[in-house]
Amino acid sequence: MVTRRVAEVMLSAAVRRWPVELRENLRREWSAELHVLATDRRRLRMLGFAASLALRRNDGPLAGRRPVRGPVGRTAAALLLAPVGGVAIVLLSAIVMNVVVGQFLLTAVGWGTQAQMPLWTAMTAGLAVVLARSAAQWGSRSALIGPLRTALGIMLPVGVVIVGIEYAMSVEGLVRAAPGLLSWLTFLTLALWGASSLAGRGRIRAAWWFGVVGALLAADLAVVLTVVNQIPADPGTIVGGAPQFDTVDRVSAPLWLFVTWTDWSFGLPRPTPWEIFLITDVVVTEAVLYLAVTPYALAYVISAARSSRDEPGAARPPRASIA
């Protein structure tokens, strides 16, 4: 490929401008960057990256430290901004859902209200996959090394963002949601850790299966804990033939996550329509947020582990940013 050869010529020229003791590490690192861009067929980006190296100022041996900020900065930006992107996905999907249902479905069909949650879930899932594709590219250039560090690097910003949202909405609501939220953060971190470990050993398919199943179990458990913490199973004292509390039968607990996403009991007697209303009223925001965050988190850790396995000898020496 002509563009690849041109980029390699510029890379060679760039390497020769650095001190001898740094050249081999820089050549290996930058060649890996070119390979990623060439594999993704991002030819213009590849040429721009090579040109930036060739034209970059070299202030002597101490300048070798400066490019370190590239991968570290990219990693920090990705991990800090991705949770905000997940929240934006949820908000955008909610706005579109309200417009579609309110302006079109309610006036055209009788089942418009039943389409709200499936439509919100479907749009959130679709946009989350788009975010995950970008996260896979970010993960392939991650500065984090090791499954646990990568998992924690993803989940700490996620936890801060979601806790901040809950706090802004209601301090009392944050306290009620705390058990479910803490369990989700903990068990999704473990799922990401396991998926990253499997991907680092080359078991990519097993990593995806482990990650997806683990993430679903983490979200399901979080929804169950949140509902149980806020809605009693016992109706309390009967006064005048009416129960004192709204209740949700625990027999349907394993389905609550999927009930929240679909507003449907899958043809089963439980949960009843009123129970579905109570469940979604309590946990709908958290359940949709879990759906928005999980795909990009999995894509990032698996891509990062796969990339580190493909370059076992690379200790991530200085390299220039392509961001």
mmCIF file of C-alpha atoms in Angstrom:
data_model
loop_
_atom_site.group_PDB
_atom_site.id
_atom_site.type_symbol
_atom_site.label_atom_id
_atom_site.label_comp_id
_atom_site.label_asym_id
_atom_site.label_seq_id
_atom_site.Cartn_x
_atom_site.Cartn_y
_atom_site.Cartn_z
ATOM 1 C CA MET A 1 0.000 0.000 0.000
ATOM 2 C CA VAL A 2 1.477 3.330 -1.085
ATOM 3 C CA THR A 3 0.186 5.304 1.899
ATOM 4 C CA ARG A 4 1.699 2.761 4.290
ATOM 5 C CA ARG A 5 5.104 3.068 2.610
ATOM 6 C CA VAL A 6 4.966 6.851 2.707
ATOM 7 C CA ALA A 7 4.080 6.709 6.400
ATOM 8 C CA GLU A 8 6.975 4.327 7.089
ATOM 9 C CA VAL A 9 9.412 6.665 5.321
ATOM 10 C CA MET A 10 8.252 9.568 7.487
ATOM 11 C CA LEU A 11 8.483 7.360 10.579
ATOM 12 C CA SER A 12 12.102 6.443 9.744
ATOM 13 C CA ALA A 13 12.937 10.109 9.314
ATOM 14 C CA ALA A 14 11.311 10.887 12.663
ATOM 15 C CA VAL A 15 13.221 8.130 14.476
ATOM 16 C CA ARG A 16 16.590 9.382 13.210
ATOM 17 C CA ARG A 17 15.944 12.757 14.867
ATOM 18 C CA TRP A 18 15.892 11.202 18.345
ATOM 19 C CA PRO A 19 18.823 10.109 20.568
ATOM 20 C CA VAL A 20 20.269 6.691 19.701
ATOM 21 C CA GLU A 21 19.267 5.118 23.025
ATOM 22 C CA LEU A 22 15.595 5.887 22.342
ATOM 23 C CA ARG A 23 15.347 4.985 18.681
ATOM 24 C CA GLU A 24 14.636 1.256 18.875
ATOM 25 C CA ASN A 25 11.838 1.613 21.428
ATOM 26 C CA LEU A 26 10.295 4.505 19.533
ATOM 27 C CA ARG A 27 10.449 2.685 16.211
ATOM 28 C CA ARG A 28 8.734 -0.383 17.689
ATOM 29 C CA GLU A 29 6.048 1.668 19.421
ATOM 30 C CA TRP A 30 5.300 3.920 16.472
ATOM 31 C CA SER A 31 5.293 0.988 14.054
ATOM 32 C CA ALA A 32 2.635 -0.636 16.211
ATOM 33 C CA GLU A 33 0.550 2.546 15.950
ATOM 34 C CA LEU A 34 0.921 2.551 12.167
ATOM 35 C CA HIS A 35 -0.084 -1.112 12.043
ATOM 36 C CA VAL A 36 -3.281 -0.424 14.011
ATOM 37 C CA LEU A 37 -4.232 2.487 11.776
ATOM 38 C CA ALA A 38 -3.407 0.535 8.612
ATOM 39 C CA THR A 39 -5.444 -2.457 9.805
ATOM 40 C CA ASP A 40 -8.405 -0.146 10.460
ATOM 41 C CA ARG A 41 -7.873 1.396 6.991
ATOM 42 C CA ARG A 42 -7.602 4.867 8.470
ATOM 43 C CA ARG A 43 -5.128 6.016 5.831
ATOM 44 C CA LEU A 44 -5.456 9.779 6.322
ATOM 45 C CA ARG A 45 -5.098 9.390 10.075
ATOM 46 C CA MET A 46 -2.050 7.186 9.519
ATOM 47 C CA LEU A 47 -0.390 9.777 7.270
ATOM 48 C CA GLY A 48 -1.235 12.552 9.707
ATOM 49 C CA PHE A 49 0.256 10.573 12.583
ATOM 50 C CA ALA A 50 3.486 9.883 10.669
ATOM 51 C CA ALA A 51 3.739 13.490 9.502
ATOM 52 C CA SER A 52 3.296 14.788 13.067
ATOM 53 C CA LEU A 53 6.216 12.599 14.150
ATOM 54 C CA ALA A 54 8.410 13.739 11.284
ATOM 55 C CA LEU A 55 7.704 17.423 11.933
ATOM 56 C CA ARG A 56 7.799 17.242 15.713
ATOM 57 C CA ARG A 57 10.430 19.317 17.510
ATOM 58 C CA ASN A 58 13.164 17.362 19.267
ATOM 59 C CA ASP A 59 14.762 19.220 22.142
ATOM 60 C CA GLY A 60 17.318 16.563 22.992
ATOM 61 C CA PRO A 61 17.405 13.495 25.253
ATOM 62 C CA LEU A 62 15.034 14.942 27.813
ATOM 63 C CA ALA A 63 12.376 15.351 25.138
ATOM 64 C CA GLY A 64 11.904 11.619 25.157
ATOM 65 C CA ARG A 65 9.672 11.967 28.196
ATOM 66 C CA ARG A 66 7.181 14.296 26.603
ATOM 67 C CA PRO A 67 5.355 11.847 24.311
ATOM 68 C CA VAL A 68 4.388 9.755 27.349
ATOM 69 C CA ARG A 69 1.555 12.209 27.851
ATOM 70 C CA GLY A 70 -0.027 11.000 24.619
ATOM 71 C CA PRO A 71 -1.216 7.508 25.642
ATOM 72 C CA VAL A 72 -1.773 8.521 29.256
ATOM 73 C CA GLY A 73 -3.814 11.530 28.194
ATOM 74 C CA ARG A 74 -5.849 9.490 25.715
ATOM 75 C CA THR A 75 -6.562 6.845 28.331
ATOM 76 C CA ALA A 76 -7.597 9.400 30.964
ATOM 77 C CA ALA A 77 -9.821 11.242 28.491
ATOM 78 C CA ALA A 78 -11.506 8.030 27.347
ATOM 79 C CA LEU A 79 -12.170 6.736 30.855
ATOM 80 C CA LEU A 80 -13.424 10.083 32.148
ATOM 81 C CA LEU A 81 -15.600 11.023 29.178
ATOM 82 C CA ALA A 82 -17.113 7.614 28.391
ATOM 83 C CA PRO A 83 -19.450 7.607 31.448
ATOM 84 C CA VAL A 84 -20.659 11.052 30.429
ATOM 85 C CA GLY A 85 -21.283 9.614 26.966
ATOM 86 C CA GLY A 86 -23.343 6.831 28.534
ATOM 87 C CA VAL A 87 -25.473 9.355 30.404
ATOM 88 C CA ALA A 88 -25.901 11.370 27.209
ATOM 89 C CA ILE A 89 -27.070 8.220 25.421
ATOM 90 C CA VAL A 90 -29.744 7.637 28.071
ATOM 91 C CA LEU A 91 -30.959 11.246 27.904
ATOM 92 C CA LEU A 92 -30.974 11.389 24.110
ATOM 93 C CA SER A 93 -32.858 8.092 23.869
ATOM 94 C CA ALA A 94 -35.408 9.308 26.413
ATOM 95 C CA ILE A 95 -36.001 12.523 24.468
ATOM 96 C CA VAL A 96 -36.433 10.690 21.170
ATOM 97 C CA MET A 97 -38.716 8.138 22.814
ATOM 98 C CA ASN A 98 -40.941 10.864 24.252
ATOM 99 C CA VAL A 99 -41.177 12.595 20.884
ATOM 100 C CA VAL A 100 -41.950 9.409 18.974
ATOM 101 C CA VAL A 101 -44.518 8.154 21.483
ATOM 102 C CA GLY A 102 -46.113 11.522 22.233
ATOM 103 C CA GLN A 103 -46.253 12.889 18.703
ATOM 104 C CA PHE A 104 -46.897 9.746 16.666
ATOM 105 C CA LEU A 105 -47.744 6.501 18.468
ATOM 106 C CA LEU A 106 -50.292 7.785 20.980
ATOM 107 C CA THR A 107 -52.385 9.322 18.230
ATOM 108 C CA ALA A 108 -51.956 6.457 15.754
ATOM 109 C CA VAL A 109 -52.191 3.222 17.747
ATOM 110 C CA GLY A 110 -53.730 2.030 20.967
ATOM 111 C CA TRP A 111 -50.561 0.456 22.341
ATOM 112 C CA GLY A 112 -48.439 3.612 22.272
ATOM 113 C CA THR A 113 -47.828 3.704 26.007
ATOM 114 C CA GLN A 114 -46.642 0.059 25.999
ATOM 115 C CA ALA A 115 -43.984 0.994 23.436
ATOM 116 C CA GLN A 116 -42.221 3.525 25.669
ATOM 117 C CA MET A 117 -39.810 1.252 27.512
ATOM 118 C CA PRO A 118 -39.017 -1.085 24.568
ATOM 119 C CA LEU A 119 -38.275 1.952 22.408
ATOM 120 C CA TRP A 120 -36.110 3.599 25.072
ATOM 121 C CA THR A 121 -34.240 0.340 25.656
ATOM 122 C CA ALA A 122 -33.698 -0.353 21.955
ATOM 123 C CA MET A 123 -32.339 3.124 21.217
ATOM 124 C CA THR A 124 -30.101 3.031 24.284
ATOM 125 C CA ALA A 125 -28.721 -0.363 23.304
ATOM 126 C CA GLY A 126 -28.070 0.747 19.731
ATOM 127 C CA LEU A 127 -26.217 3.908 20.744
ATOM 128 C CA ALA A 128 -24.332 1.967 23.427
ATOM 129 C CA VAL A 129 -22.992 -0.380 20.737
ATOM 130 C CA VAL A 130 -21.780 2.643 18.755
ATOM 131 C CA LEU A 131 -19.977 3.918 21.864
ATOM 132 C CA ALA A 132 -18.538 0.441 22.413
ATOM 133 C CA ARG A 133 -16.987 0.423 18.930
ATOM 134 C CA SER A 134 -15.129 3.624 19.768
ATOM 135 C CA ALA A 135 -14.172 2.239 23.174
ATOM 136 C CA ALA A 136 -12.599 -0.800 21.503
ATOM 137 C CA GLN A 137 -10.271 1.523 19.575
ATOM 138 C CA TRP A 138 -9.444 3.465 22.733
ATOM 139 C CA GLY A 139 -8.734 0.219 24.562
ATOM 140 C CA SER A 140 -6.275 -0.938 21.911
ATOM 141 C CA ARG A 141 -4.090 2.039 22.851
ATOM 142 C CA SER A 142 -4.729 2.013 26.591
ATOM 143 C CA ALA A 143 -1.938 3.039 28.948
ATOM 144 C CA LEU A 144 -3.393 0.800 31.676
ATOM 145 C CA ILE A 145 -1.619 -2.524 32.163
ATOM 146 C CA GLY A 146 -3.235 -5.520 33.851
ATOM 147 C CA PRO A 147 -6.850 -6.756 34.106
ATOM 148 C CA LEU A 148 -7.550 -5.355 37.567
ATOM 149 C CA ARG A 149 -6.134 -1.911 36.832
ATOM 150 C CA THR A 150 -8.114 -1.701 33.614
ATOM 151 C CA ALA A 151 -11.360 -2.791 35.285
ATOM 152 C CA LEU A 152 -10.908 -0.333 38.147
ATOM 153 C CA GLY A 153 -9.883 2.417 35.728
ATOM 154 C CA ILE A 154 -13.207 2.028 33.942
ATOM 155 C CA MET A 155 -15.497 1.574 36.929
ATOM 156 C CA LEU A 156 -14.201 4.337 39.201
ATOM 157 C CA PRO A 157 -15.280 7.173 36.852
ATOM 158 C CA VAL A 158 -18.543 5.324 36.190
ATOM 159 C CA GLY A 159 -19.239 5.135 39.911
ATOM 160 C CA VAL A 160 -18.469 8.820 40.436
ATOM 161 C CA VAL A 161 -20.761 9.879 37.579
ATOM 162 C CA ILE A 162 -23.716 7.687 38.576
ATOM 163 C CA VAL A 163 -23.441 8.533 42.277
ATOM 164 C CA GLY A 164 -23.289 12.207 41.317
ATOM 165 C CA ILE A 165 -26.458 11.875 39.246
ATOM 166 C CA GLU A 166 -28.287 10.076 42.056
ATOM 167 C CA TYR A 167 -27.133 12.712 44.546
ATOM 168 C CA ALA A 168 -28.253 15.563 42.286
ATOM 169 C CA MET A 169 -31.687 13.975 41.882
ATOM 170 C CA SER A 170 -32.235 13.230 45.572
ATOM 171 C CA VAL A 171 -30.017 12.473 48.563
ATOM 172 C CA GLU A 172 -32.769 10.288 49.963
ATOM 173 C CA GLY A 173 -33.006 8.447 46.651
ATOM 174 C CA LEU A 174 -29.238 7.862 46.660
ATOM 175 C CA VAL A 175 -29.467 6.263 50.107
ATOM 176 C CA ARG A 176 -32.273 3.963 48.956
ATOM 177 C CA ALA A 177 -30.447 3.040 45.751
ATOM 178 C CA ALA A 178 -27.061 2.566 47.457
ATOM 179 C CA PRO A 179 -27.229 -1.236 48.035
ATOM 180 C CA GLY A 180 -28.097 -1.967 44.419
ATOM 181 C CA LEU A 181 -25.628 0.552 43.037
ATOM 182 C CA LEU A 182 -22.742 -0.696 45.176
ATOM 183 C CA SER A 183 -23.456 -4.303 44.222
ATOM 184 C CA TRP A 184 -23.530 -3.391 40.530
ATOM 185 C CA LEU A 185 -20.230 -1.519 40.702
ATOM 186 C CA THR A 186 -18.601 -4.395 42.591
ATOM 187 C CA PHE A 187 -19.820 -7.296 40.494
ATOM 188 C CA LEU A 188 -19.410 -5.544 37.144
ATOM 189 C CA THR A 189 -15.804 -4.765 38.128
ATOM 190 C CA LEU A 190 -15.291 -8.477 38.815
ATOM 191 C CA ALA A 191 -16.906 -9.370 35.474
ATOM 192 C CA LEU A 192 -14.616 -6.937 33.654
ATOM 193 C CA TRP A 193 -11.598 -8.305 35.517
ATOM 194 C CA GLY A 194 -12.470 -11.856 34.505
ATOM 195 C CA ALA A 195 -13.170 -10.919 30.890
ATOM 196 C CA SER A 196 -9.879 -9.029 30.659
ATOM 197 C CA SER A 197 -7.978 -11.982 32.115
ATOM 198 C CA LEU A 198 -9.492 -14.374 29.579
ATOM 199 C CA ALA A 199 -8.819 -11.993 26.683
ATOM 200 C CA GLY A 200 -5.223 -11.599 27.844
ATOM 201 C CA ARG A 201 -4.801 -15.356 27.442
ATOM 202 C CA GLY A 202 -6.189 -15.224 23.930
ATOM 203 C CA ARG A 203 -9.646 -16.607 24.801
ATOM 204 C CA ILE A 204 -11.595 -13.786 23.209
ATOM 205 C CA ARG A 205 -14.904 -15.605 22.717
ATOM 206 C CA ALA A 206 -14.856 -16.886 26.295
ATOM 207 C CA ALA A 207 -14.053 -13.350 27.471
ATOM 208 C CA TRP A 208 -17.138 -11.954 25.744
ATOM 209 C CA TRP A 209 -19.388 -14.706 27.089
ATOM 210 C CA PHE A 210 -18.039 -14.313 30.610
ATOM 211 C CA GLY A 211 -18.336 -10.534 30.439
ATOM 212 C CA VAL A 212 -21.869 -10.439 29.025
ATOM 213 C CA VAL A 213 -23.256 -13.061 31.423
ATOM 214 C CA GLY A 214 -21.443 -11.496 34.384
ATOM 215 C CA ALA A 215 -22.679 -8.014 33.475
ATOM 216 C CA LEU A 216 -26.282 -9.212 33.165
ATOM 217 C CA LEU A 217 -26.095 -10.953 36.537
ATOM 218 C CA ALA A 218 -24.577 -7.825 38.119
ATOM 219 C CA ALA A 219 -27.323 -5.596 36.702
ATOM 220 C CA ASP A 220 -30.073 -8.062 37.636
ATOM 221 C CA LEU A 221 -28.835 -8.338 41.218
ATOM 222 C CA ALA A 222 -28.597 -4.549 41.480
ATOM 223 C CA VAL A 223 -32.179 -4.101 40.289
ATOM 224 C CA VAL A 224 -33.435 -6.754 42.719
ATOM 225 C CA LEU A 225 -31.656 -5.160 45.683
ATOM 226 C CA THR A 226 -32.950 -1.706 44.774
ATOM 227 C CA VAL A 227 -36.558 -2.881 44.484
ATOM 228 C CA VAL A 228 -36.405 -5.027 47.633
ATOM 229 C CA ASN A 229 -34.948 -2.085 49.548
ATOM 230 C CA GLN A 230 -37.829 0.193 48.554
ATOM 231 C CA ILE A 231 -40.940 -1.937 48.001
ATOM 232 C CA PRO A 232 -42.117 -4.351 50.723
ATOM 233 C CA ALA A 233 -43.321 -7.892 50.130
ATOM 234 C CA ASP A 234 -45.828 -7.714 53.007
ATOM 235 C CA PRO A 235 -48.874 -5.479 52.446
ATOM 236 C CA GLY A 236 -48.966 -4.633 56.137
ATOM 237 C CA THR A 237 -52.085 -4.285 58.221
ATOM 238 C CA ILE A 238 -55.357 -4.526 56.325
ATOM 239 C CA VAL A 239 -57.547 -1.517 57.123
ATOM 240 C CA GLY A 240 -61.062 -1.384 55.770
ATOM 241 C CA GLY A 241 -60.309 -4.301 53.444
ATOM 242 C CA ALA A 242 -57.396 -2.454 51.783
ATOM 243 C CA PRO A 243 -53.685 -3.146 52.270
ATOM 244 C CA GLN A 244 -51.561 -0.320 53.653
ATOM 245 C CA PHE A 245 -48.609 -0.774 51.304
ATOM 246 C CA ASP A 246 -48.030 -1.463 47.632
ATOM 247 C CA THR A 247 -46.134 -4.725 47.306
ATOM 248 C CA VAL A 248 -44.182 -6.734 44.761
ATOM 249 C CA ASP A 249 -44.095 -10.519 45.020
ATOM 250 C CA ARG A 250 -40.463 -11.715 45.216
ATOM 251 C CA VAL A 251 -41.140 -14.834 43.145
ATOM 252 C CA SER A 252 -40.517 -12.887 39.929
ATOM 253 C CA ALA A 253 -37.290 -11.203 41.140
ATOM 254 C CA PRO A 254 -34.925 -12.767 38.528
ATOM 255 C CA LEU A 255 -37.015 -11.145 35.776
ATOM 256 C CA TRP A 256 -37.107 -7.614 37.151
ATOM 257 C CA LEU A 257 -34.197 -6.285 35.074
ATOM 258 C CA PHE A 258 -35.752 -7.518 31.827
ATOM 259 C CA VAL A 259 -39.216 -6.426 32.944
ATOM 260 C CA THR A 260 -37.836 -2.918 33.447
ATOM 261 C CA TRP A 261 -36.275 -2.866 29.981
ATOM 262 C CA THR A 262 -39.409 -4.161 28.218
ATOM 263 C CA ASP A 263 -42.370 -3.190 30.442
ATOM 264 C CA TRP A 264 -43.592 -6.768 29.954
ATOM 265 C CA SER A 265 -43.913 -9.887 32.131
ATOM 266 C CA PHE A 266 -43.194 -12.273 29.205
ATOM 267 C CA GLY A 267 -46.638 -13.864 29.487
ATOM 268 C CA LEU A 268 -46.081 -14.992 33.092
ATOM 269 C CA PRO A 269 -48.578 -14.314 35.901
ATOM 270 C CA ARG A 270 -45.932 -12.388 37.858
ATOM 271 C CA PRO A 271 -45.130 -9.588 37.968
ATOM 272 C CA THR A 272 -48.618 -8.178 37.478
ATOM 273 C CA PRO A 273 -49.135 -4.932 35.517
ATOM 274 C CA TRP A 274 -49.316 -2.964 38.767
ATOM 275 C CA GLU A 275 -46.122 -4.621 40.023
ATOM 276 C CA ILE A 276 -44.404 -3.748 36.737
ATOM 277 C CA PHE A 277 -45.434 -0.126 37.225
ATOM 278 C CA LEU A 278 -44.000 -0.120 40.764
ATOM 279 C CA ILE A 279 -40.732 -1.761 39.672
ATOM 280 C CA THR A 280 -40.096 0.561 36.758
ATOM 281 C CA ASP A 281 -41.041 3.591 38.839
ATOM 282 C CA VAL A 282 -38.303 2.708 41.348
ATOM 283 C CA VAL A 283 -35.428 1.500 39.180
ATOM 284 C CA VAL A 284 -35.945 2.455 35.549
ATOM 285 C CA THR A 285 -33.180 5.093 35.372
ATOM 286 C CA GLU A 286 -30.550 2.828 36.906
ATOM 287 C CA ALA A 287 -31.516 -0.126 34.695
ATOM 288 C CA VAL A 288 -31.169 1.911 31.493
ATOM 289 C CA LEU A 289 -27.868 3.407 32.691
ATOM 290 C CA TYR A 290 -26.516 -0.101 33.267
ATOM 291 C CA LEU A 291 -27.436 -0.944 29.682
ATOM 292 C CA ALA A 292 -25.706 2.175 28.338
ATOM 293 C CA VAL A 293 -22.452 1.626 30.246
ATOM 294 C CA THR A 294 -21.871 -2.132 29.998
ATOM 295 C CA PRO A 295 -21.106 -2.504 26.246
ATOM 296 C CA TYR A 296 -18.345 0.095 26.163
ATOM 297 C CA ALA A 297 -16.822 -1.186 29.419
ATOM 298 C CA LEU A 298 -16.606 -4.724 28.052
ATOM 299 C CA ALA A 299 -15.293 -3.591 24.676
ATOM 300 C CA TYR A 300 -12.582 -1.498 26.323
ATOM 301 C CA VAL A 301 -11.210 -4.158 28.675
ATOM 302 C CA ILE A 302 -11.224 -6.901 26.054
ATOM 303 C CA SER A 303 -9.566 -4.695 23.450
ATOM 304 C CA ALA A 304 -6.932 -3.510 25.943
ATOM 305 C CA ALA A 305 -6.117 -7.066 27.021
ATOM 306 C CA ARG A 306 -5.995 -8.285 23.438
ATOM 307 C CA SER A 307 -3.676 -5.430 22.445
ATOM 308 C CA SER A 308 -1.280 -6.073 25.334
ATOM 309 C CA ARG A 309 -1.161 -9.750 24.395
ATOM 310 C CA ASP A 310 -0.345 -8.928 20.773
ATOM 311 C CA GLU A 311 2.623 -6.848 21.961
ATOM 312 C CA PRO A 312 4.037 -8.877 24.882
ATOM 313 C CA GLY A 313 7.444 -7.241 24.737
ATOM 314 C CA ALA A 314 6.205 -3.691 24.628
ATOM 315 C CA ALA A 315 6.686 -1.875 27.885
ATOM 316 C CA ARG A 316 4.900 1.160 26.429
ATOM 317 C CA PRO A 317 7.906 3.473 25.846
ATOM 318 C CA PRO A 318 7.336 7.087 24.810
ATOM 319 C CA ARG A 319 5.041 7.582 21.852
ATOM 320 C CA ALA A 320 3.236 10.423 20.214
ATOM 321 C CA SER A 321 -0.450 10.997 20.511
ATOM 322 C CA ILE A 322 -2.754 10.382 17.544
ATOM 323 C CA ALA A 323 -5.746 11.840 19.342
#
